[in-house]
Structures are given as structure tokens and as C-alpha cells.
mmCIF file of C-alpha atoms in Angstrom:
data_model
loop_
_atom_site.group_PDB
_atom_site.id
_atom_site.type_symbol
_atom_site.label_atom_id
_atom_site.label_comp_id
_atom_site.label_asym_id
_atom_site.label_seq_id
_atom_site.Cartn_x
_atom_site.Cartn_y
_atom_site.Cartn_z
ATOM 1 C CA UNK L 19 9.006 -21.849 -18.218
ATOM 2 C CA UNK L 20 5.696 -21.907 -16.385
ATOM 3 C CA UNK L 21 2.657 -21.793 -18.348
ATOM 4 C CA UNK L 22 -0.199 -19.833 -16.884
ATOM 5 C CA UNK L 23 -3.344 -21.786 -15.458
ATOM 6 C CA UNK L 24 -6.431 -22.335 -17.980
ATOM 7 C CA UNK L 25 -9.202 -23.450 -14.943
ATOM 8 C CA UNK L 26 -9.982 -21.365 -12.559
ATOM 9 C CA UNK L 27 -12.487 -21.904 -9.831
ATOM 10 C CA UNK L 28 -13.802 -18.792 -8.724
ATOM 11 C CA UNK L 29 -15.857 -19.436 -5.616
ATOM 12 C CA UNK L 30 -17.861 -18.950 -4.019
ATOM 13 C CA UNK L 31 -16.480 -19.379 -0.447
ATOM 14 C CA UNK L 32 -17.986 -21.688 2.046
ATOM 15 C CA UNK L 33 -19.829 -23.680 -0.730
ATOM 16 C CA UNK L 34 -17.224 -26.409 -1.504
ATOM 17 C CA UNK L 35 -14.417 -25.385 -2.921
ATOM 18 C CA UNK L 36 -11.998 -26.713 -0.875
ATOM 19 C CA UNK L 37 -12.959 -30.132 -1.150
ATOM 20 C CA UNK L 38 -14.010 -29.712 -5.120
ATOM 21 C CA UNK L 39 -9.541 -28.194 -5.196
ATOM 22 C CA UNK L 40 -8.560 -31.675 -3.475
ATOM 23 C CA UNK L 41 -10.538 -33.805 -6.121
ATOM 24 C CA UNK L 42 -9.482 -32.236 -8.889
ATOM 25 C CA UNK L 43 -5.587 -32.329 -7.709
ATOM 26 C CA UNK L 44 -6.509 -35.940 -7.691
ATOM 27 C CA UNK L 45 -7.300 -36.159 -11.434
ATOM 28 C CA UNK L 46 -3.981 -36.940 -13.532
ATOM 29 C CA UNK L 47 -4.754 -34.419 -16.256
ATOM 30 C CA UNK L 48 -5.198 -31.819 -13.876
ATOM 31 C CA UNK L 49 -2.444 -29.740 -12.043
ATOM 32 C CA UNK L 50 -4.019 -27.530 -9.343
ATOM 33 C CA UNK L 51 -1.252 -24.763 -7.641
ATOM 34 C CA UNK L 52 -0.566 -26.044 -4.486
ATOM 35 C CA UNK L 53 -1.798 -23.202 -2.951
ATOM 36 C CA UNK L 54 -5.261 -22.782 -2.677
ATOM 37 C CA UNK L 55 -6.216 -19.285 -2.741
ATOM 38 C CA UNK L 56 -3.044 -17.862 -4.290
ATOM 39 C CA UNK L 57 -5.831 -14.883 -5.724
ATOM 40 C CA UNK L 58 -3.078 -13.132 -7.737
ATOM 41 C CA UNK L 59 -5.818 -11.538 -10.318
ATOM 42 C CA UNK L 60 -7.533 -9.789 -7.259
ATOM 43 C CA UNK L 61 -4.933 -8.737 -5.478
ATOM 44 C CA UNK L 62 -1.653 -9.028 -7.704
ATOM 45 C CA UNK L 63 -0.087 -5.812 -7.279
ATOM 46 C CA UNK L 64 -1.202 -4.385 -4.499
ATOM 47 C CA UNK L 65 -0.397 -3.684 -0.814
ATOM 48 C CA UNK L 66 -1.996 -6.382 1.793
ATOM 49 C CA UNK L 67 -3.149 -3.475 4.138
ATOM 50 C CA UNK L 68 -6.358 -5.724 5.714
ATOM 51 C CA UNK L 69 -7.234 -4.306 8.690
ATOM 52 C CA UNK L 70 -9.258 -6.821 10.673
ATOM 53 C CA UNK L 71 -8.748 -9.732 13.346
ATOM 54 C CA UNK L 72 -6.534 -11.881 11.709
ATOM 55 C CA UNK L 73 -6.457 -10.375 8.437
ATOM 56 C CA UNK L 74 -2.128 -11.221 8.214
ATOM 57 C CA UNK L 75 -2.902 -14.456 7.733
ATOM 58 C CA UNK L 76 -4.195 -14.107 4.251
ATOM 59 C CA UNK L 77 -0.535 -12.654 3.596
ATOM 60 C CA UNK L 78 1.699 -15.574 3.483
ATOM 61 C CA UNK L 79 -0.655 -17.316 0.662
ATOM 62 C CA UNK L 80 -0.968 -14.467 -1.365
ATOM 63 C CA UNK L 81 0.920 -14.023 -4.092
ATOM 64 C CA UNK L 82 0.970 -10.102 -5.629
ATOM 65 C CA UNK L 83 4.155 -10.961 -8.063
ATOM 66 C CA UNK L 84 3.878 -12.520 -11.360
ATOM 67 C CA UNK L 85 7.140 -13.997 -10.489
ATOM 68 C CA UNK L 86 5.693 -16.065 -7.334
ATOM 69 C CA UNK L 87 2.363 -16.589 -8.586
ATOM 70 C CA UNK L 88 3.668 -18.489 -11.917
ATOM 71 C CA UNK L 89 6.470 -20.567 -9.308
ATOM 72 C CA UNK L 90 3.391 -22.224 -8.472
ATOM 73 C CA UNK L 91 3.014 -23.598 -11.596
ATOM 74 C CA UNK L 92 6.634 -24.746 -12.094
ATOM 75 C CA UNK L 93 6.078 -28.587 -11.606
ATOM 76 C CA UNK L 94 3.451 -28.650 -13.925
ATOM 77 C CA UNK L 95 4.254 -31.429 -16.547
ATOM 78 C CA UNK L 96 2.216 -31.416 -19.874
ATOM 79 C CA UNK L 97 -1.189 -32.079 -18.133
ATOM 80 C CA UNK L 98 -3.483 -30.181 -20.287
ATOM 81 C CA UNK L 99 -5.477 -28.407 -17.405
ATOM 82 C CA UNK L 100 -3.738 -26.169 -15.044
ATOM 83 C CA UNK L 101 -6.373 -24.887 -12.338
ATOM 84 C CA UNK L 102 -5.983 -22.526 -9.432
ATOM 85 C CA UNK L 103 -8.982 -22.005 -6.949
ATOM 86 C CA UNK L 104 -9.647 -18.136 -5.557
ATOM 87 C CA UNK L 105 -12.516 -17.524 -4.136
ATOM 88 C CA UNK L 106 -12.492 -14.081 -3.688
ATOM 89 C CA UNK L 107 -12.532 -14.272 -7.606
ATOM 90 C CA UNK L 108 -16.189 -13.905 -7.653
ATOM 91 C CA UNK L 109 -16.657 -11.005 -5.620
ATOM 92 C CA UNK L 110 -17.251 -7.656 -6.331
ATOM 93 C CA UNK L 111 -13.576 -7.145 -6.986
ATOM 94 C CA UNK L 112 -13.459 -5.198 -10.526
ATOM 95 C CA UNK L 113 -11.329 -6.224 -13.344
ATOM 96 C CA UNK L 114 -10.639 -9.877 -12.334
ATOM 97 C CA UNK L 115 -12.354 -11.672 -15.539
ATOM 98 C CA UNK L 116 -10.457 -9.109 -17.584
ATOM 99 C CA UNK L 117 -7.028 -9.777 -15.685
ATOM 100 C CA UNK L 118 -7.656 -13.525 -16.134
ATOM 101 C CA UNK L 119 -8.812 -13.242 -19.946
ATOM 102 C CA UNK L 120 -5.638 -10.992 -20.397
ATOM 103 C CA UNK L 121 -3.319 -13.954 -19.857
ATOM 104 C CA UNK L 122 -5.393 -16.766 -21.048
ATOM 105 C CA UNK L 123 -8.005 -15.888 -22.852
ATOM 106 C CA UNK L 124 -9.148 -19.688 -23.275
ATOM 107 C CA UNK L 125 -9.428 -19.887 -19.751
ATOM 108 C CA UNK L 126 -12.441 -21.857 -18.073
ATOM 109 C CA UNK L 127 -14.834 -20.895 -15.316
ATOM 110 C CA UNK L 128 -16.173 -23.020 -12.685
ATOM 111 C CA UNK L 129 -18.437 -21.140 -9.935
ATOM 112 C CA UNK L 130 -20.636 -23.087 -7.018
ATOM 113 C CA UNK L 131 -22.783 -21.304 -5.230
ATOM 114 C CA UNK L 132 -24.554 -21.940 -1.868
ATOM 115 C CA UNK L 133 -27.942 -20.280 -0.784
ATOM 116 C CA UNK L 134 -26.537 -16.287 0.197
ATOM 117 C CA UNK L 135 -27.875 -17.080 3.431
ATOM 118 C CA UNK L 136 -26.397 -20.057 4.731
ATOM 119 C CA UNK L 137 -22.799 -19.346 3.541
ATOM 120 C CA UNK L 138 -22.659 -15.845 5.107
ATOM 121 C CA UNK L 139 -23.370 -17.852 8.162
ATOM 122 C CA UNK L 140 -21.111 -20.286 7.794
ATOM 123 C CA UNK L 141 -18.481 -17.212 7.070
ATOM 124 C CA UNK L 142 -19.602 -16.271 10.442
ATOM 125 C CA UNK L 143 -18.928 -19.211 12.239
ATOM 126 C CA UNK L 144 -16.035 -19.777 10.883
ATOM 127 C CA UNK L 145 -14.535 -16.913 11.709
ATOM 128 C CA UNK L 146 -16.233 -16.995 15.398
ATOM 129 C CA UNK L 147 -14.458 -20.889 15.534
ATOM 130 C CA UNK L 148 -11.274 -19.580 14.354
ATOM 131 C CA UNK L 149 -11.241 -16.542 17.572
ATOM 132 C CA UNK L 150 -11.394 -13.520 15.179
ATOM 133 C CA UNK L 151 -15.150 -12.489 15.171
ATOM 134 C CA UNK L 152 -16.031 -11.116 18.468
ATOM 135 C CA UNK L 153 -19.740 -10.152 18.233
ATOM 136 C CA UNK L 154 -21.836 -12.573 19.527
ATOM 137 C CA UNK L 155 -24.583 -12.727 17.368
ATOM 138 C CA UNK L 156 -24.745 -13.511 13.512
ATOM 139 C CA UNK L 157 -27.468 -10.154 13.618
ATOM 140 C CA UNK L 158 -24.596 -8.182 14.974
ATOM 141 C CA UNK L 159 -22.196 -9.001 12.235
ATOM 142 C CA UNK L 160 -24.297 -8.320 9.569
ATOM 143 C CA UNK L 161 -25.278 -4.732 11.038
ATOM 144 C CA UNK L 162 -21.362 -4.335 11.847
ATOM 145 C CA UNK L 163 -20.714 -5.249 7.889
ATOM 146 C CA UNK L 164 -20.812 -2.267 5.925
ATOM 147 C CA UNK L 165 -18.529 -0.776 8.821
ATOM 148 C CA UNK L 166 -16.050 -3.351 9.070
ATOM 149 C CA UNK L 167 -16.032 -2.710 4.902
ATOM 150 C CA UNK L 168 -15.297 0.735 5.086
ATOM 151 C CA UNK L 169 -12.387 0.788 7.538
ATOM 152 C CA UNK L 170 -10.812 -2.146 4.751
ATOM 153 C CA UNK L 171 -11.118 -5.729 6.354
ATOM 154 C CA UNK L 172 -10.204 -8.276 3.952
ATOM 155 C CA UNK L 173 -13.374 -10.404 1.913
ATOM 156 C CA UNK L 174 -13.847 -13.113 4.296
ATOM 157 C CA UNK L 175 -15.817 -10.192 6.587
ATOM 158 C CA UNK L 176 -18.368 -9.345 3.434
ATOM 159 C CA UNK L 177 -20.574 -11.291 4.815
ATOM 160 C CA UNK L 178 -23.868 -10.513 3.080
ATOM 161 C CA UNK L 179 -21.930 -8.809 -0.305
ATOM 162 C CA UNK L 180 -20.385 -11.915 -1.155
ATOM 163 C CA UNK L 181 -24.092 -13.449 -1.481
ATOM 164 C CA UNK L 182 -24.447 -11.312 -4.054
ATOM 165 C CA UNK L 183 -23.454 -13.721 -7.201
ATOM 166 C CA UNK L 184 -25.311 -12.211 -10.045
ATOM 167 C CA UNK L 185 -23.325 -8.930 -9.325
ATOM 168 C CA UNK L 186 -20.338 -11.023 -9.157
ATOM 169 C CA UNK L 187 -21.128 -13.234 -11.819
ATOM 170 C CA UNK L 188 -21.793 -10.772 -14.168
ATOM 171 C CA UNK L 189 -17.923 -9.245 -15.240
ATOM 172 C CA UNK L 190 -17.656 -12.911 -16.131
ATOM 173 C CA UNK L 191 -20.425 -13.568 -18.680
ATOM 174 C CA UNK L 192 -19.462 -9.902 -20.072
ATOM 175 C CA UNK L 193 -15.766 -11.159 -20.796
ATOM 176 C CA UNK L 194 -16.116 -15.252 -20.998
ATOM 177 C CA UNK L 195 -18.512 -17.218 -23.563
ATOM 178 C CA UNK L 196 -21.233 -18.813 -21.637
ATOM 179 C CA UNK L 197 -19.589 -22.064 -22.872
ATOM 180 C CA UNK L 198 -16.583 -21.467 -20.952
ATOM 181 C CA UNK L 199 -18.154 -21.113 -17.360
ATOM 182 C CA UNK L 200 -20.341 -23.188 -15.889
ATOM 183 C CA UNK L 201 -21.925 -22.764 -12.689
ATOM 184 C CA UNK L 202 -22.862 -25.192 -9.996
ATOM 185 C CA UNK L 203 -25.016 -25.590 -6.799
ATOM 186 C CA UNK L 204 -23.470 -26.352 -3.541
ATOM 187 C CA UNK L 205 -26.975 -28.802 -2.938
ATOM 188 C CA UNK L 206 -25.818 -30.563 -5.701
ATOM 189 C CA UNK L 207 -22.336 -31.257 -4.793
ATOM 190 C CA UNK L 208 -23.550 -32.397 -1.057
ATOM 191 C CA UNK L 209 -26.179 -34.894 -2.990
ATOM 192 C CA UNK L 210 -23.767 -36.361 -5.957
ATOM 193 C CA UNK L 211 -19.870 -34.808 -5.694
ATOM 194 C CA UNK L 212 -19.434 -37.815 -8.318
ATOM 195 C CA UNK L 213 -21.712 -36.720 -10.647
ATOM 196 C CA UNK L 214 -20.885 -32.738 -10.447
ATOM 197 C CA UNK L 215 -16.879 -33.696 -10.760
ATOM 198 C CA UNK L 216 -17.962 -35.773 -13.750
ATOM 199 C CA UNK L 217 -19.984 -32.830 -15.360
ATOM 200 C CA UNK L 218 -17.066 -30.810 -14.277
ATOM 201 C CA UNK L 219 -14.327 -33.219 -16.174
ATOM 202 C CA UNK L 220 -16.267 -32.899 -19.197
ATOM 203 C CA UNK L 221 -16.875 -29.461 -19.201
ATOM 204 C CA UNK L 222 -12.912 -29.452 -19.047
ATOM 205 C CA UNK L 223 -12.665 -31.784 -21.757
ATOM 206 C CA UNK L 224 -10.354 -34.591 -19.713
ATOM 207 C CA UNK L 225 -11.714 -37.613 -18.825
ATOM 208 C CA UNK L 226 -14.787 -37.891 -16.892
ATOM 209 C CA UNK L 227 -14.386 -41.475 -15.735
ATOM 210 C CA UNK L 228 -12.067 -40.686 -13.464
ATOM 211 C CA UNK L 229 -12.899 -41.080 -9.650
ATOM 212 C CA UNK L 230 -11.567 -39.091 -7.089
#
């Protein structure tokens, strides 16, 4: 029977996390789902209705069923940390540290965050690299935002809202202990990935020797 994960890494996006997921898969006491950004706690349950450029794309790798979302977890062997990484976890998506504490209550919490500025513009680029965002200016996009919100594209369009980490941050410090979630800088992860994943072992109790 799959066992539900006990690690999650909640964002934020653009700061990291992809490259933080691939390390830890790396570690042998740590089994990541091989899906990054499965974001069943968000979105588990409901209809994928996005409605901007692109937005199916986020289908396929969602998983809204208990069912497929715990699959992913089904080669798991008796590694003691079971991790999935969802960025959208840290937005201003209500009821997603509940969800999570629901199930597994011991979970832990890793965050890293990247000045609000400079990952809404790399969102922006990103999407402008990828075809999707037509507006030519980052000014335009961030006017556009509150918009594009309203008529229901998916996160990755929140521009400036998913800068906002203390309001996202905070459903987690009202459910988690502070010593379950710890919360990194994406400066710090460009300057020493070594030491942060060390910190990061520790803080999930495996061990911290390890090099990715």
C-alpha cells in the first residue's frame, strides 16, 4: 500500500525548486514522486477549468484523485522520507497546510524564496520563452494581472500575488510547528546548494553527508 509523502516542498516557483527536487531524488533515503508538481492538496478534487495560453498543459501532471496521486508513491521502498515538490503550495490557495496536516500530520516544510521581484520576472519570461505570454512588456503583464486572475488563468500568471510569501506562508506556521518548516533563500542556494541541501538533510533528519 502506498504511504503518503512526509516532505513537501512548497515553493516558491522560479526560485530553485526544480533543481533542489533533482538533488534530493538523488539522496538514498529520500523518495521524491516522480512527478514534480503533482499539487494534489491544491487542486485534488477539482475541475482543471484554466483558462489561459497554455493552461492544458498543467493537466496531464496533475493529479485530482487520491487514487493517482498515492500511485506515485507506489515504488517507494522503506526510505524514511517521501517528498513531493508543488509549488503552487505556497500560494494563496486556502486550506492546503490543513489538507497536508490532515494526512500526515508529521509532515515537513521546506519553502525558498527569491526576491518578489525578480521571480515574477522570471515567471514572465518564462512564459514569453515558452510562446504563451503575448504582451510585450513585463509592465503590461503586471497591469493585465488582476484581469487575467479574474477570468481564472492557472497560478503560473499571478505574477506579482505569488510574491506575496508572508500571506502564503502564514496558513503554514498557523497549522505546522515552526520546527517543522524551514525556509530558505534562493541567494543562498545560488552561493552554496551544498551547504543549503546539507541544512536541508538535517532538518529532515537523514544524513547530511551525502552529496548530490
Amino acid at each position: 500500500m502506498s504511504r503518503w509523502p512526509n516532505f513537501f516542498l512548497i515553493g516558491a516557483g522560479k526560485s530553485g525548486t526544480t533543481s533542489v527536487y533533482h538533488y534530493l531524488k538523488q539522496h538514498p533515503q529520500i523518495f521524491m514522486s516522480p512527478v514534480k508538481e503533482p499539487k494534489y492538496f491544491a487542486l485534488g478534487g477539482r475541475e482543471l477549468n484554466f483558462t489561459g495560453p497554455g493552461d492544458e498543459r498543467i493537466v496531464p501532471e496533475t493529479k485530482t484523485a487520491e487514487t493517482d496521486y498515492l500511485e506515485l508513491f507506489r515504488d517507494a521502498g522503506d526510505e524514511p522520507v517521501l517528498g513531493e515538490a508543488s509549488t503552487i503550495y505556497l500560494g494563496d490557495i486556502d486550506g492546503v497546510a490543513s489538507r497536508i496536516s490532515d494526512r500526515s500530520p508529521d509532515a515537513r516544510i521546506a519553502a525558498i524564496l527569491r526576491h518578489p521581484a525578480d521571480r515574477a520576472y522570471s515567471a514572465y519570461m518564462h512564459l514569453r520563452r515558452d510562446g504563451f505570454e503575448t504582451l510585450p512588456s513585463f509592465e503590461e503583464a503586471l497591469t493585465a494581472e488582476p484581469e487575467r486572475i479574474r477570468q481564472g488563468y492557472y497560478y503560473h500568471w499571478h505574477l506579482q500575488s505569488r510574491g506575496l510569501y508572508a500571506r502564503g506562508l502564514a496558513q503554514w506556521f498557523d497549522v505546522f510547528p515552526r520546527d517543522r518548516i524551514r525556509v530558505y533563500l534562493f541567494d543562498d542556494l545560488r552561493a552554496s546548494p551544498s551547504d543549503l541541501l546539507t541544512d536541508l538533510f538535517r532538518f529532515l533528519e537523514i544524513d547530511d553527508s551525502f552529496q548530490p
